[in-house]
Short mmCIF file of C-alpha atoms (C1' of nucleotides) in Angstrom, two decimals:
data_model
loop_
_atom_site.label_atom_id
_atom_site.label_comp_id
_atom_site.label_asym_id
_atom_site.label_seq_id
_atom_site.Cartn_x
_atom_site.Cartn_y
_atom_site.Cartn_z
CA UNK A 985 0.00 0.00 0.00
CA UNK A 986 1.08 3.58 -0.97
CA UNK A 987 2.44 6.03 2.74
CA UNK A 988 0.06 8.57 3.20
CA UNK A 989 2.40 10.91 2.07
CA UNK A 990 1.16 9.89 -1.55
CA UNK A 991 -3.06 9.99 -0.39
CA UNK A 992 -1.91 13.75 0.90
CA UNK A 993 -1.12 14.51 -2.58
CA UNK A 994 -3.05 17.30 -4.62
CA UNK A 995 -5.97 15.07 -6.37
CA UNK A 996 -4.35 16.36 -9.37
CA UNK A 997 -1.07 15.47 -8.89
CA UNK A 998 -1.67 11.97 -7.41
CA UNK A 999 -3.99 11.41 -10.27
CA UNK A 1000 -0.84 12.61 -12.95
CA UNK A 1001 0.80 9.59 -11.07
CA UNK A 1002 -1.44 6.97 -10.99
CA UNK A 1003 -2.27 7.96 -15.23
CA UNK A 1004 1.39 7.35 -16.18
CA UNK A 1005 1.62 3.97 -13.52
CA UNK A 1006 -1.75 2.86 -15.21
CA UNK A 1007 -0.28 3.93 -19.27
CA UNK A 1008 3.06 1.46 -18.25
CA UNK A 1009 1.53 -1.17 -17.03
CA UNK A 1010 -0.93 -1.57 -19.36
CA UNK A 1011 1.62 -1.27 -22.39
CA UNK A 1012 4.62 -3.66 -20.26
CA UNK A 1013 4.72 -6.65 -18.01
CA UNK A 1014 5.78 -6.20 -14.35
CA UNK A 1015 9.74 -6.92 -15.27
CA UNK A 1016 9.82 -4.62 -18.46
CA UNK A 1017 7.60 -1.67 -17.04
CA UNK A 1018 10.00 0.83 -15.49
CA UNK A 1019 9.67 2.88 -13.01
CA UNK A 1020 11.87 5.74 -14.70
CA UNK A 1021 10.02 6.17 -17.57
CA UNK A 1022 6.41 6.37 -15.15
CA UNK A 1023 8.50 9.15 -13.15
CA UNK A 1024 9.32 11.07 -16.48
CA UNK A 1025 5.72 11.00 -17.43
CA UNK A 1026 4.09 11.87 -14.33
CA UNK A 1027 6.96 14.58 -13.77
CA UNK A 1028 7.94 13.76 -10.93
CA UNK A 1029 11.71 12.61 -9.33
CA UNK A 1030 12.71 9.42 -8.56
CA UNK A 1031 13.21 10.20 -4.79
CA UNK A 1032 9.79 11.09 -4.74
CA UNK A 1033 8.24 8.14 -5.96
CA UNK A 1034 10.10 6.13 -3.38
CA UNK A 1035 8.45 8.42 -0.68
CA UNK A 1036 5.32 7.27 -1.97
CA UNK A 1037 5.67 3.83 -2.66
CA UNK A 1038 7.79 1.61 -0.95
CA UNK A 1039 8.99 -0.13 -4.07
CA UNK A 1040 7.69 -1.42 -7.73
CA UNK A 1041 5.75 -4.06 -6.06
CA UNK A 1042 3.81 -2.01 -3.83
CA UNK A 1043 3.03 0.25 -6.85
CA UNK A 1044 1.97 -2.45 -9.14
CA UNK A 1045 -0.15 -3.91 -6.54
CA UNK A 1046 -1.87 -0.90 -6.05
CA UNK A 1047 -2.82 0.04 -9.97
CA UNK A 1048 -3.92 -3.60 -10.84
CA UNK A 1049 -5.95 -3.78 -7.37
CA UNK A 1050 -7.56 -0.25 -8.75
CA UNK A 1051 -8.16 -1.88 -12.39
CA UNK A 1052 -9.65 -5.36 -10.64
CA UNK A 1053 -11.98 -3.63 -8.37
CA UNK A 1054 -13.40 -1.57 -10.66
CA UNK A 1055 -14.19 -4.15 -13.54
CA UNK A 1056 -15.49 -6.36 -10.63
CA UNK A 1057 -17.98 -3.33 -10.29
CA UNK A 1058 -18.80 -2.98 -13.32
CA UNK A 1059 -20.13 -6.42 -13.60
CA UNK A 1060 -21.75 -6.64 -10.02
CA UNK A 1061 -25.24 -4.99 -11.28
CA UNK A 1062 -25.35 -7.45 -14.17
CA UNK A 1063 -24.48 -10.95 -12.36
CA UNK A 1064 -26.64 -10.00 -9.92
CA UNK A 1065 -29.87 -10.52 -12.44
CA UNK A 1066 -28.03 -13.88 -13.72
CA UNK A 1067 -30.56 -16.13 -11.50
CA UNK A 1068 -33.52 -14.88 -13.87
CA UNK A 1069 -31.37 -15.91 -16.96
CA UNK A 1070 -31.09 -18.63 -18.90
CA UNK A 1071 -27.17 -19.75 -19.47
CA UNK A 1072 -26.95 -17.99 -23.12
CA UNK A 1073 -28.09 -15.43 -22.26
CA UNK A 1074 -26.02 -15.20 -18.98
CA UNK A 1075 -22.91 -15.42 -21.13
CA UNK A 1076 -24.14 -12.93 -24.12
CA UNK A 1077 -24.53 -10.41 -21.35
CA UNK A 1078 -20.92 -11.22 -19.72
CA UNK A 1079 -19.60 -10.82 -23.06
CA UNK A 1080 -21.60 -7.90 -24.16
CA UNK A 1081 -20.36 -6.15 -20.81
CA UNK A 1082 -17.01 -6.87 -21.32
CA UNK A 1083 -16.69 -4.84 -24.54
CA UNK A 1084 -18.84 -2.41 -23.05
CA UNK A 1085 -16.24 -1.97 -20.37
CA UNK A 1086 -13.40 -2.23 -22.31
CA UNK A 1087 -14.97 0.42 -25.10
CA UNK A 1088 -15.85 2.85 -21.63
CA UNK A 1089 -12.47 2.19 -19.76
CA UNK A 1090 -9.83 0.76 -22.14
CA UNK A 1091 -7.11 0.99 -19.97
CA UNK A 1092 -8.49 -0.86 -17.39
CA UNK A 1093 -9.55 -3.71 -19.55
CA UNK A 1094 -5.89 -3.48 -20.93
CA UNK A 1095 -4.80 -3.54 -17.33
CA UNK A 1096 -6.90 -6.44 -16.85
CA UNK A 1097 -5.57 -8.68 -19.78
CA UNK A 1098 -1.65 -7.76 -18.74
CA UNK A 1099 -2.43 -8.96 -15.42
CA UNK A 1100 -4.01 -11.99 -16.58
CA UNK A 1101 -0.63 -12.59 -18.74
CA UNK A 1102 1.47 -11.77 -16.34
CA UNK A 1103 4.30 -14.44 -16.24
CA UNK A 1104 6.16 -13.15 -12.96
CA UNK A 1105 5.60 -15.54 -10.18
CA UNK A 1106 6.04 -12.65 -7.38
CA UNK A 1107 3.92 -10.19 -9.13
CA UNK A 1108 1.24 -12.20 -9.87
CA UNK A 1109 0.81 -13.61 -6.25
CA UNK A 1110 1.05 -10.53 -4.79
CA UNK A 1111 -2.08 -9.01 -6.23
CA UNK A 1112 -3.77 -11.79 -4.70
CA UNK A 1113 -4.88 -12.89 -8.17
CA UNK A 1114 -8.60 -12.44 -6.57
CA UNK A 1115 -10.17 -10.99 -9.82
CA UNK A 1116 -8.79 -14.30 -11.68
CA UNK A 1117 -10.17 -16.88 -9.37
CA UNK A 1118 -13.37 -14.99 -9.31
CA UNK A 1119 -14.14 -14.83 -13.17
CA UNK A 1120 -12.95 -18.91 -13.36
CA UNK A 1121 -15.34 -19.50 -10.40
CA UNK A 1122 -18.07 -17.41 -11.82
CA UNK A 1123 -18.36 -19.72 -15.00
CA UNK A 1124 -18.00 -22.69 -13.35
CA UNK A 1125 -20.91 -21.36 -11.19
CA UNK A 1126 -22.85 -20.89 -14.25
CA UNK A 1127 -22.23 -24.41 -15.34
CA UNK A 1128 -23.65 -25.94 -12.51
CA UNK A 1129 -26.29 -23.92 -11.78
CA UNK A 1130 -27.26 -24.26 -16.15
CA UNK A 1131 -27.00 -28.06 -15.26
CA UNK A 1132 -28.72 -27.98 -12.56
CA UNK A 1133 -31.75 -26.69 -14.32
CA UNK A 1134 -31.36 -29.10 -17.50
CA UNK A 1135 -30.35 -26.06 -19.76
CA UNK A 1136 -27.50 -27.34 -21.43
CA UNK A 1137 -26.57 -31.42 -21.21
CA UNK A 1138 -25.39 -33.01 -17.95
CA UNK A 1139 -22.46 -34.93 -20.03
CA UNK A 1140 -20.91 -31.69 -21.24
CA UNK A 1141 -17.41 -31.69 -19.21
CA UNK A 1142 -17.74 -28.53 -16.99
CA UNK A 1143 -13.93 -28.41 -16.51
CA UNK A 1144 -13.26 -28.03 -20.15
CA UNK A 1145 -16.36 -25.79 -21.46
CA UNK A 1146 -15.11 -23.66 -18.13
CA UNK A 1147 -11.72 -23.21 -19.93
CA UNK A 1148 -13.31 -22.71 -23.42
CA UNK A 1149 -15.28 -19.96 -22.28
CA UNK A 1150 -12.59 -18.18 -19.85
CA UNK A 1151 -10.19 -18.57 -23.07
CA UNK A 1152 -12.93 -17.26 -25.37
CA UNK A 1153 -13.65 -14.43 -23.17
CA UNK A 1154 -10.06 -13.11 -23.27
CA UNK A 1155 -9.85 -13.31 -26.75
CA UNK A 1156 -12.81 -11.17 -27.44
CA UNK A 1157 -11.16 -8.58 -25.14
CA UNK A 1158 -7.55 -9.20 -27.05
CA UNK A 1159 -10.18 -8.67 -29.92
CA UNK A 1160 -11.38 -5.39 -28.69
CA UNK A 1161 -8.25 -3.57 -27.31
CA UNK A 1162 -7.26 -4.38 -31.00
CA UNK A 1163 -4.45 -6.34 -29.81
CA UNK A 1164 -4.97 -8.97 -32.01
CA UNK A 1165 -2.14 -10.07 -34.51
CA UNK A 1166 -4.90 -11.54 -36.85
CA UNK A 1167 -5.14 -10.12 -40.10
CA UNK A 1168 -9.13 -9.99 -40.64
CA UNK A 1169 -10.01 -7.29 -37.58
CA UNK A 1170 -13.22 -6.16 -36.42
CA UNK A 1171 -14.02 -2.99 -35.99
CA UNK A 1172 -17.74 -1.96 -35.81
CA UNK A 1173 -19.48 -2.66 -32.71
CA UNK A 1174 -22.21 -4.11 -34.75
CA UNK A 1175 -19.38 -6.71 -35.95
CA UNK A 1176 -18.03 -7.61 -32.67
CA UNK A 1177 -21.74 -8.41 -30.82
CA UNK A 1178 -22.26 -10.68 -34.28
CA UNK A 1179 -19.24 -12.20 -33.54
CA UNK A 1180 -20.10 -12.89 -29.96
CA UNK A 1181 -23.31 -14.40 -31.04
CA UNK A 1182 -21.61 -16.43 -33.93
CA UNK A 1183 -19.14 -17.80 -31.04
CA UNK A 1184 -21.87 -18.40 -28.34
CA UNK A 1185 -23.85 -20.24 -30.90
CA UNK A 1186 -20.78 -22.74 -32.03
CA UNK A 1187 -20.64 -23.23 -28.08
CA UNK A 1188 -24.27 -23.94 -27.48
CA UNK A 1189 -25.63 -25.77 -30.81
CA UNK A 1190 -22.12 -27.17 -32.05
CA UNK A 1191 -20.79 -26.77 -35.80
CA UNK A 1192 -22.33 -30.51 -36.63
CA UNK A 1193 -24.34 -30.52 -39.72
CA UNK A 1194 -27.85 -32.46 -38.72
CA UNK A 1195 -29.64 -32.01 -41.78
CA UNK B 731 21.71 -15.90 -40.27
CA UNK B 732 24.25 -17.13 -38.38
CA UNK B 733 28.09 -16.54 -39.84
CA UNK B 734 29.97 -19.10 -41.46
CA UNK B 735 32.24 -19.39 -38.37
CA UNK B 736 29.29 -20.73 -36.65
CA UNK B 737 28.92 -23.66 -38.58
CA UNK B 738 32.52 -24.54 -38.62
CA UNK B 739 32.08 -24.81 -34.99
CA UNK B 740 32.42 -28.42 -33.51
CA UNK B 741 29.17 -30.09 -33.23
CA UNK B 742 29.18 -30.55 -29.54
CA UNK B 743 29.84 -26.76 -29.30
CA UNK B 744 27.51 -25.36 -31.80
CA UNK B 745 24.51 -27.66 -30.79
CA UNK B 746 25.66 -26.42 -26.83
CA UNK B 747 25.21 -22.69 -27.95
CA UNK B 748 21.48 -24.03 -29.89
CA UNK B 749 20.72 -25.24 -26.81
CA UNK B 750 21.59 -22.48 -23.98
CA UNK B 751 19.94 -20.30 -26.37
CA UNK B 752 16.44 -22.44 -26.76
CA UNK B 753 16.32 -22.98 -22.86
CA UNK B 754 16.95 -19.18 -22.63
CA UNK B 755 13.87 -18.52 -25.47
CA UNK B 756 11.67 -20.57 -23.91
CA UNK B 757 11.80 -18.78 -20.74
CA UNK B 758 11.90 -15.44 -21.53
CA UNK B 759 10.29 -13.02 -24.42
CA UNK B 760 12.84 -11.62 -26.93
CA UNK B 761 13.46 -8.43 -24.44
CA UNK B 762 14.21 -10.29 -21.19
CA UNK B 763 16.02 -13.05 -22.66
CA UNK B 764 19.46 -12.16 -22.07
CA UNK B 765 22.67 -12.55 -24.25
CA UNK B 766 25.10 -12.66 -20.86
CA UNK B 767 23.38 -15.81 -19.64
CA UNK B 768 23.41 -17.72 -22.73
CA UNK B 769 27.04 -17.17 -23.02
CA UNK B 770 27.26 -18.38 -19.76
CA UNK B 771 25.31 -21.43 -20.29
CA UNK B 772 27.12 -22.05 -23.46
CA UNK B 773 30.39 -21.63 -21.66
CA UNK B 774 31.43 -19.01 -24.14
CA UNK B 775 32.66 -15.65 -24.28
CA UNK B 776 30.44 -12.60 -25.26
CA UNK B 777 33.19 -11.80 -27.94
CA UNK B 778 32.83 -15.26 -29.31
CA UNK B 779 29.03 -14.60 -29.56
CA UNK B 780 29.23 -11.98 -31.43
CA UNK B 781 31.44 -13.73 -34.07
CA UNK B 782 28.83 -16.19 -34.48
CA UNK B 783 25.99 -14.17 -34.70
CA UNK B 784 25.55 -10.52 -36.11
CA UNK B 785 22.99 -9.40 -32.76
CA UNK B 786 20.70 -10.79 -30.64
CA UNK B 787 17.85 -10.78 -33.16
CA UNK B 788 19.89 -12.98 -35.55
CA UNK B 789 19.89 -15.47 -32.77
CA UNK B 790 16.65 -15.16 -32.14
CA UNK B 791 15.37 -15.44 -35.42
CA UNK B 792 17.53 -18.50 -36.40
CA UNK B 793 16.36 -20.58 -33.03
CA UNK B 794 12.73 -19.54 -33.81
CA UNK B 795 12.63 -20.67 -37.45
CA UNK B 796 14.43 -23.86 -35.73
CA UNK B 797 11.60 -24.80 -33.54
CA UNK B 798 8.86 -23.66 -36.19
CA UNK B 799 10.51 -25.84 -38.95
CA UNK B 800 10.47 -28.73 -36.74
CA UNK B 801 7.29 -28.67 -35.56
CA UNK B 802 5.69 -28.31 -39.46
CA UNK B 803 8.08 -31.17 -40.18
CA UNK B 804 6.13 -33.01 -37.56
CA UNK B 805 2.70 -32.29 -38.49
CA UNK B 806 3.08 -32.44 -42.28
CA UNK B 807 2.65 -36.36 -42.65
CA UNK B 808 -0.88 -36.14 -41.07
CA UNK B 809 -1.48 -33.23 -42.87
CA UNK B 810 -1.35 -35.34 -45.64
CA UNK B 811 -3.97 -37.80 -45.02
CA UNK B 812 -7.00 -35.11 -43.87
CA UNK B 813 -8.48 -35.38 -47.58
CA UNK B 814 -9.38 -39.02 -46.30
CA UNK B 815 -10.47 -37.70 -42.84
CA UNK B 816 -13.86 -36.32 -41.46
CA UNK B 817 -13.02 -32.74 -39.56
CA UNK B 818 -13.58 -34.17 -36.31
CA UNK B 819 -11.15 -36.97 -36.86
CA UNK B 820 -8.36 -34.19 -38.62
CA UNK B 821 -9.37 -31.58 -35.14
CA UNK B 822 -8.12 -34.87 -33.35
CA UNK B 823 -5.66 -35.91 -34.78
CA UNK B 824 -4.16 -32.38 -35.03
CA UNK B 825 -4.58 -31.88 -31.17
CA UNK B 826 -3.51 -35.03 -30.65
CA UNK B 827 -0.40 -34.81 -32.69
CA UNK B 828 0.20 -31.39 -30.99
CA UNK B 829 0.41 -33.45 -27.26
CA UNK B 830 2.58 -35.61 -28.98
CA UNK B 831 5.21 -33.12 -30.16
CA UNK B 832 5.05 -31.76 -26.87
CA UNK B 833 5.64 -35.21 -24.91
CA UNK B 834 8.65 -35.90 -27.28
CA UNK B 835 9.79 -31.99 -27.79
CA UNK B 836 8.93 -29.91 -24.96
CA UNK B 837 11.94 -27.44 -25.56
CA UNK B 838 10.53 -26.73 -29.59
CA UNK B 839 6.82 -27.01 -27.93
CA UNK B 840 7.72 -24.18 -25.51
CA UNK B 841 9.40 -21.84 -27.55
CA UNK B 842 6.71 -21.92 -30.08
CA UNK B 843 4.03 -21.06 -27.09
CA UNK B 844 6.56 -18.22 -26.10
CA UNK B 845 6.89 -17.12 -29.87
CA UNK B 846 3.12 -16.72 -30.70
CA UNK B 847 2.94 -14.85 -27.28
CA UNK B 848 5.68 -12.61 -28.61
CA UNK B 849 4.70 -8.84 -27.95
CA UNK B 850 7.84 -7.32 -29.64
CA UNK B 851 6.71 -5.67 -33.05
CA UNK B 852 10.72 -6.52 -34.53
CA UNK B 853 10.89 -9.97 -33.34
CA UNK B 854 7.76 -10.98 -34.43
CA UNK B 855 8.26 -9.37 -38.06
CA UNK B 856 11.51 -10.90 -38.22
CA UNK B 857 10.52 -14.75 -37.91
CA UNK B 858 8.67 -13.98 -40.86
CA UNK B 859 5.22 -15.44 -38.71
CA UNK B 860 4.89 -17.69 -41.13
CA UNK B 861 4.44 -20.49 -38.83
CA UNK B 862 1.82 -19.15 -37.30
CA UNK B 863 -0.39 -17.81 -40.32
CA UNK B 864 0.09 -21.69 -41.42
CA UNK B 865 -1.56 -22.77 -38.79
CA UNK B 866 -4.47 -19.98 -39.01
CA UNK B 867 -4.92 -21.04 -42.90
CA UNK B 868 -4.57 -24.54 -41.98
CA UNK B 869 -8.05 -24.16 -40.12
CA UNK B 870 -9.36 -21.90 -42.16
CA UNK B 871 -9.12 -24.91 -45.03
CA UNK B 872 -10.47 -27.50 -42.78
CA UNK B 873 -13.62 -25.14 -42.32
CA UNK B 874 -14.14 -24.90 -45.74
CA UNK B 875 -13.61 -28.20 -46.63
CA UNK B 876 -16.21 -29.62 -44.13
CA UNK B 877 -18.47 -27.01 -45.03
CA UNK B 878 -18.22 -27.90 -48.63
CA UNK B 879 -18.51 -31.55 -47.67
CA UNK B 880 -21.61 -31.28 -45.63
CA UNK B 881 -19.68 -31.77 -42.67
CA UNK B 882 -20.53 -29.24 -40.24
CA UNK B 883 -23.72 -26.82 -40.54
CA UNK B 884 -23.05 -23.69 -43.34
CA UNK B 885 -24.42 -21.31 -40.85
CA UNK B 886 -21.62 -21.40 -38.78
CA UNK B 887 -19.49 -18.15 -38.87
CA UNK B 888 -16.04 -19.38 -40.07
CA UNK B 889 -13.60 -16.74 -39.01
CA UNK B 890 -15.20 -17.36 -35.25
CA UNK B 891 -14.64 -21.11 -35.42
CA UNK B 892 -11.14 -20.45 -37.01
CA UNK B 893 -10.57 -18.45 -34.05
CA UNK B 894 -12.22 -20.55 -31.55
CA UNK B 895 -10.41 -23.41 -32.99
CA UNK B 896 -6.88 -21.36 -32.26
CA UNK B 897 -7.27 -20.38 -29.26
CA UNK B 898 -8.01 -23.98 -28.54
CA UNK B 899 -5.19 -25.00 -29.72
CA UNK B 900 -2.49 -22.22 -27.95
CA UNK B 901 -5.14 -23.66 -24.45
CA UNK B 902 -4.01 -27.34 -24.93
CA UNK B 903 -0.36 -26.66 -25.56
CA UNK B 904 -0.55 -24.62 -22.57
CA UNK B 905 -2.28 -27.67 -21.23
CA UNK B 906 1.03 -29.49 -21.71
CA UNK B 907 3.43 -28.05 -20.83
CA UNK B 908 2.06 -27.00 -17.59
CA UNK B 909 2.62 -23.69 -17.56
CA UNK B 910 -1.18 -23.32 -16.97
CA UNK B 911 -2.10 -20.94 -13.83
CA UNK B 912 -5.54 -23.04 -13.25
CA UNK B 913 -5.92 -24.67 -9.98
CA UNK B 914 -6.82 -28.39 -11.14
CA UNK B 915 -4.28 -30.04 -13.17
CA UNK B 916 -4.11 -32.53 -15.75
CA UNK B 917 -1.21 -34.48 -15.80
CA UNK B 918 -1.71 -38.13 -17.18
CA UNK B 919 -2.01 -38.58 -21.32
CA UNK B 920 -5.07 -40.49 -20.44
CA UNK B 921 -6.77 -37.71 -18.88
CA UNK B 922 -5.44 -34.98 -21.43
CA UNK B 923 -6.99 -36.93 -24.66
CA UNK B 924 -9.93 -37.18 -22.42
CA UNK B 925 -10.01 -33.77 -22.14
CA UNK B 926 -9.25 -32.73 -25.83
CA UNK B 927 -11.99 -35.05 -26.51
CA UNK B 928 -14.19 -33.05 -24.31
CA UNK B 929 -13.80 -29.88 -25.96
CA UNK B 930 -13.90 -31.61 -29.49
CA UNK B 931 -17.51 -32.94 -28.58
CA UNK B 932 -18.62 -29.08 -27.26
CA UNK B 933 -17.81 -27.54 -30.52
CA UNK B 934 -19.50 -30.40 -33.04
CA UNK B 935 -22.50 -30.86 -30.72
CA UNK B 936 -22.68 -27.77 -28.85
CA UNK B 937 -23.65 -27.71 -25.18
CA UNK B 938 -27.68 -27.67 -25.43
CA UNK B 939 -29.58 -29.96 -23.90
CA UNK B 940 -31.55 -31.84 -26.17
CA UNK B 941 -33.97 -33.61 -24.72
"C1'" DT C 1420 10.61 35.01 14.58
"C1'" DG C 1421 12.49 30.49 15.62
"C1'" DA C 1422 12.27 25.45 15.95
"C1'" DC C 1423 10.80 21.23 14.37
"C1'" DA C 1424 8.80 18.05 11.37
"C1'" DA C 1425 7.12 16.73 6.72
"C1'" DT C 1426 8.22 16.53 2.11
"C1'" DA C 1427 10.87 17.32 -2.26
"C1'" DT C 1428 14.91 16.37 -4.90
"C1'" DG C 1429 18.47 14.54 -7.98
"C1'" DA C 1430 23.08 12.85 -7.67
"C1'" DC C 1431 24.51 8.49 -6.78
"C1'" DC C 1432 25.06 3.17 -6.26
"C1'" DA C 1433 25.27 -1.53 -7.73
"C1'" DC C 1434 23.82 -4.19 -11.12
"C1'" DG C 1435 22.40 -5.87 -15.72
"C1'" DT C 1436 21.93 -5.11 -20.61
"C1'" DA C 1437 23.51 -5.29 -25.90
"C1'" DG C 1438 27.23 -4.58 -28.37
"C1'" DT C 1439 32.54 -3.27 -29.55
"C1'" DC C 1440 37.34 -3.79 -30.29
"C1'" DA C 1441 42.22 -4.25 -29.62
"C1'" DT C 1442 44.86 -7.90 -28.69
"C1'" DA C 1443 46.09 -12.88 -28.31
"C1'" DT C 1444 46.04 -17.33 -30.21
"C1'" DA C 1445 45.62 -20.88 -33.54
"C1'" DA C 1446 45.55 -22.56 -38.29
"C1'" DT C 1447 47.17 -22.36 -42.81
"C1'" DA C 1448 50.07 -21.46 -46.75
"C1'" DA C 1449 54.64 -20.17 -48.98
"C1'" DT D 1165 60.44 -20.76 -40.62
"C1'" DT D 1166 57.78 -16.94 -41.83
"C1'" DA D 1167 53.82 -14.38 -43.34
"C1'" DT D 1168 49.04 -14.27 -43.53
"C1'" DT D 1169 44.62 -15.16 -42.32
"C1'" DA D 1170 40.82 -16.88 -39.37
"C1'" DT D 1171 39.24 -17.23 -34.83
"C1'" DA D 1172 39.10 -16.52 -29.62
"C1'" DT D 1173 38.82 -13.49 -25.86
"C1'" DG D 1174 37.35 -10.42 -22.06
"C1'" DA D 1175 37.89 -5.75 -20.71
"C1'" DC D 1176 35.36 -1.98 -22.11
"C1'" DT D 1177 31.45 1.45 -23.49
"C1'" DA D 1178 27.06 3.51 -23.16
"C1'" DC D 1179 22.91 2.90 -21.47
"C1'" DG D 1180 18.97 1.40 -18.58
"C1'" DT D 1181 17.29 -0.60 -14.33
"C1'" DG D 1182 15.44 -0.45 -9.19
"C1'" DG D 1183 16.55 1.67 -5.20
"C1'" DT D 1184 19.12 5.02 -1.63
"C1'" DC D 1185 20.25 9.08 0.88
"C1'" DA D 1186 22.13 13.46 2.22
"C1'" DT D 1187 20.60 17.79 1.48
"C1'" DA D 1188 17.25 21.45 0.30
"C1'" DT D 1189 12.75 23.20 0.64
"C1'" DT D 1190 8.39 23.81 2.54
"C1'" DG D 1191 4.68 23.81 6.06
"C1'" DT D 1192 3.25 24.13 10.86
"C1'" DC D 1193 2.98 25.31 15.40
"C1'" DA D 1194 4.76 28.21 19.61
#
DNA sequence: TGACAATATGACCACGTAGTCATATAATAA
DNA sequence: TTATTATATGACTACGTGGTCATATTGTCA
């Protein structure tokens, strides 16, 4: 956690800061994002960040905490109407919601997807990885509960549709921050939702031909 | 490429230096892989290095098109027998084949995870990518075939499925070489065809219940 | 005004990086 | 043996990194 010499800051100032910390990490891992070039932004010197922040950990800790809590927000209204859904439509609204919070805070939802890369073992830990374990648990939550109440088939493996959609949900957000190296790119919302639906549809009624 | 003094190096020496470098690859991205500890490994000296190899994205691009070359080597005799195959059977056997080359070349495996992960603009140009499109266009002709065959319903959008099908793929290989952050495990072969079988059976018959 | 504490600052440290280059050694040819 | 060429070597440069610390500045209270 920051000292309160950095929460005494002018709201302007500390803001400056926590812009340039939020622009780094979002562009570099933990190892490669540095410190000097988040000073040079934010216009401040070095001895001063270390009066804030006790070192590169603490800082790190602090933006992707911010970036977490406040995509865990975002969601909160929506999962809490999930009991009245049906599964597909559960997902199409996590999905939808996703690019509507990545469109309305990008550099969170970048944030959010270099955290959920993020190779370095110390790092990682240290932001608890809470947001992670939530989103896996969430689906897997959805699975059960969608099996439960005969929506989709009992002999569907819930371990591996759990992975197919937490691996199809961070490609649609790879697909919206326009990180994608593919060559066809969507662009139009219009587009994207369709290509939600097109996905969501291969999950639910498979690509089999039964004509 | 690699100077001519390289490959006048003894065997055991060059193939030492092939190595230190792939374990180093495999670890780390192009930026964090470091030059120092490769020399090290290799028990040679930076000037040495530097004879061999023009900078450190020569090296890089030599080991990469290494690993990629090996692994199309590996999957090009299946490749050949799909025109007999229903898609299922060729999604199979590719996945299949893909645990396979990771069982017997985890090393080539890894650095092939690490290169399609690769952020760096440069590095990624340099390898040419043209491993990775193969395998994008490789897909994108199973699709077509099957569709054209009957195989799989015309509805379906292609590009998703392509995509879907790829990000499958990059999961399982993961998978493998357990470098996956997920909680529950799979470890035995058994129990990872099980598993690719399960996520086969979710795309052709979707998740629905039918009854 | 004077005294004390909070904060601001940038030169500095130890380390690691990619890459260079003059010199030393070995191999080859005359 | 001598001259020439190919290779081996590690100290070196310039730069970037995270982090420190003595000093300077500011704010606050008596």
């Amino acid at each position: 956690m920051p000292q309160e010499t950095f929460f005494n800051l002018p709201d302007n100032k500390r803001n400056l800061i926590i812009s340039a910390a939020m622009h780094e990490f979002s562009k570099n891992n933990y190892k490669t994002a540095s410190i000097n070039k988040i000073c040079k932004k934010a216009n401040i010197p070095k001895g001063s960040f270390y009066q804030y922040f006790t070192d590169k950990l603490d800082l790190y800790v602090y933006i992707m905490s911010f970036a977490i809590e406040k995509k865990v927000k975002f969601f909160s209204d929506v999962i809490s109407k999930f009991n009245t859904l049906t599964m597909f439509k559960q997902l199409r609204l996590l999905f939808v919601k996703g690019i509507e919070f990545a469109k309305k805070y990008p550099l969170y939802a970048e944030l959010g997807e270099q955290f959920s890369k993020e190779h370095d073992e110390l790092a990682k830990s240290a932001v608890i990885k809470a947001g992670d374990k939530q989103a896996q648990s969430l689906f897997m939550q959805m699975i059960c509960n969608a099996k439960m109440k005969g929506e989709i088939d009992g002999n569907v493996d819930s371990f591996a549709l759990c992975l197919l959609l937490k691996t199809l949900n961070s490609t649609v957000n790879e697909y919206m921050l326009e990180k994608s190296g593919n060559a066809c790119c969507v662009y139009s919302e219009e587009e994207l939702l369709s290509f939600v639906d097109s996905l969501l549809k291969i999950v639910f009624y498979g690509i089999l031909n039964k004509t």
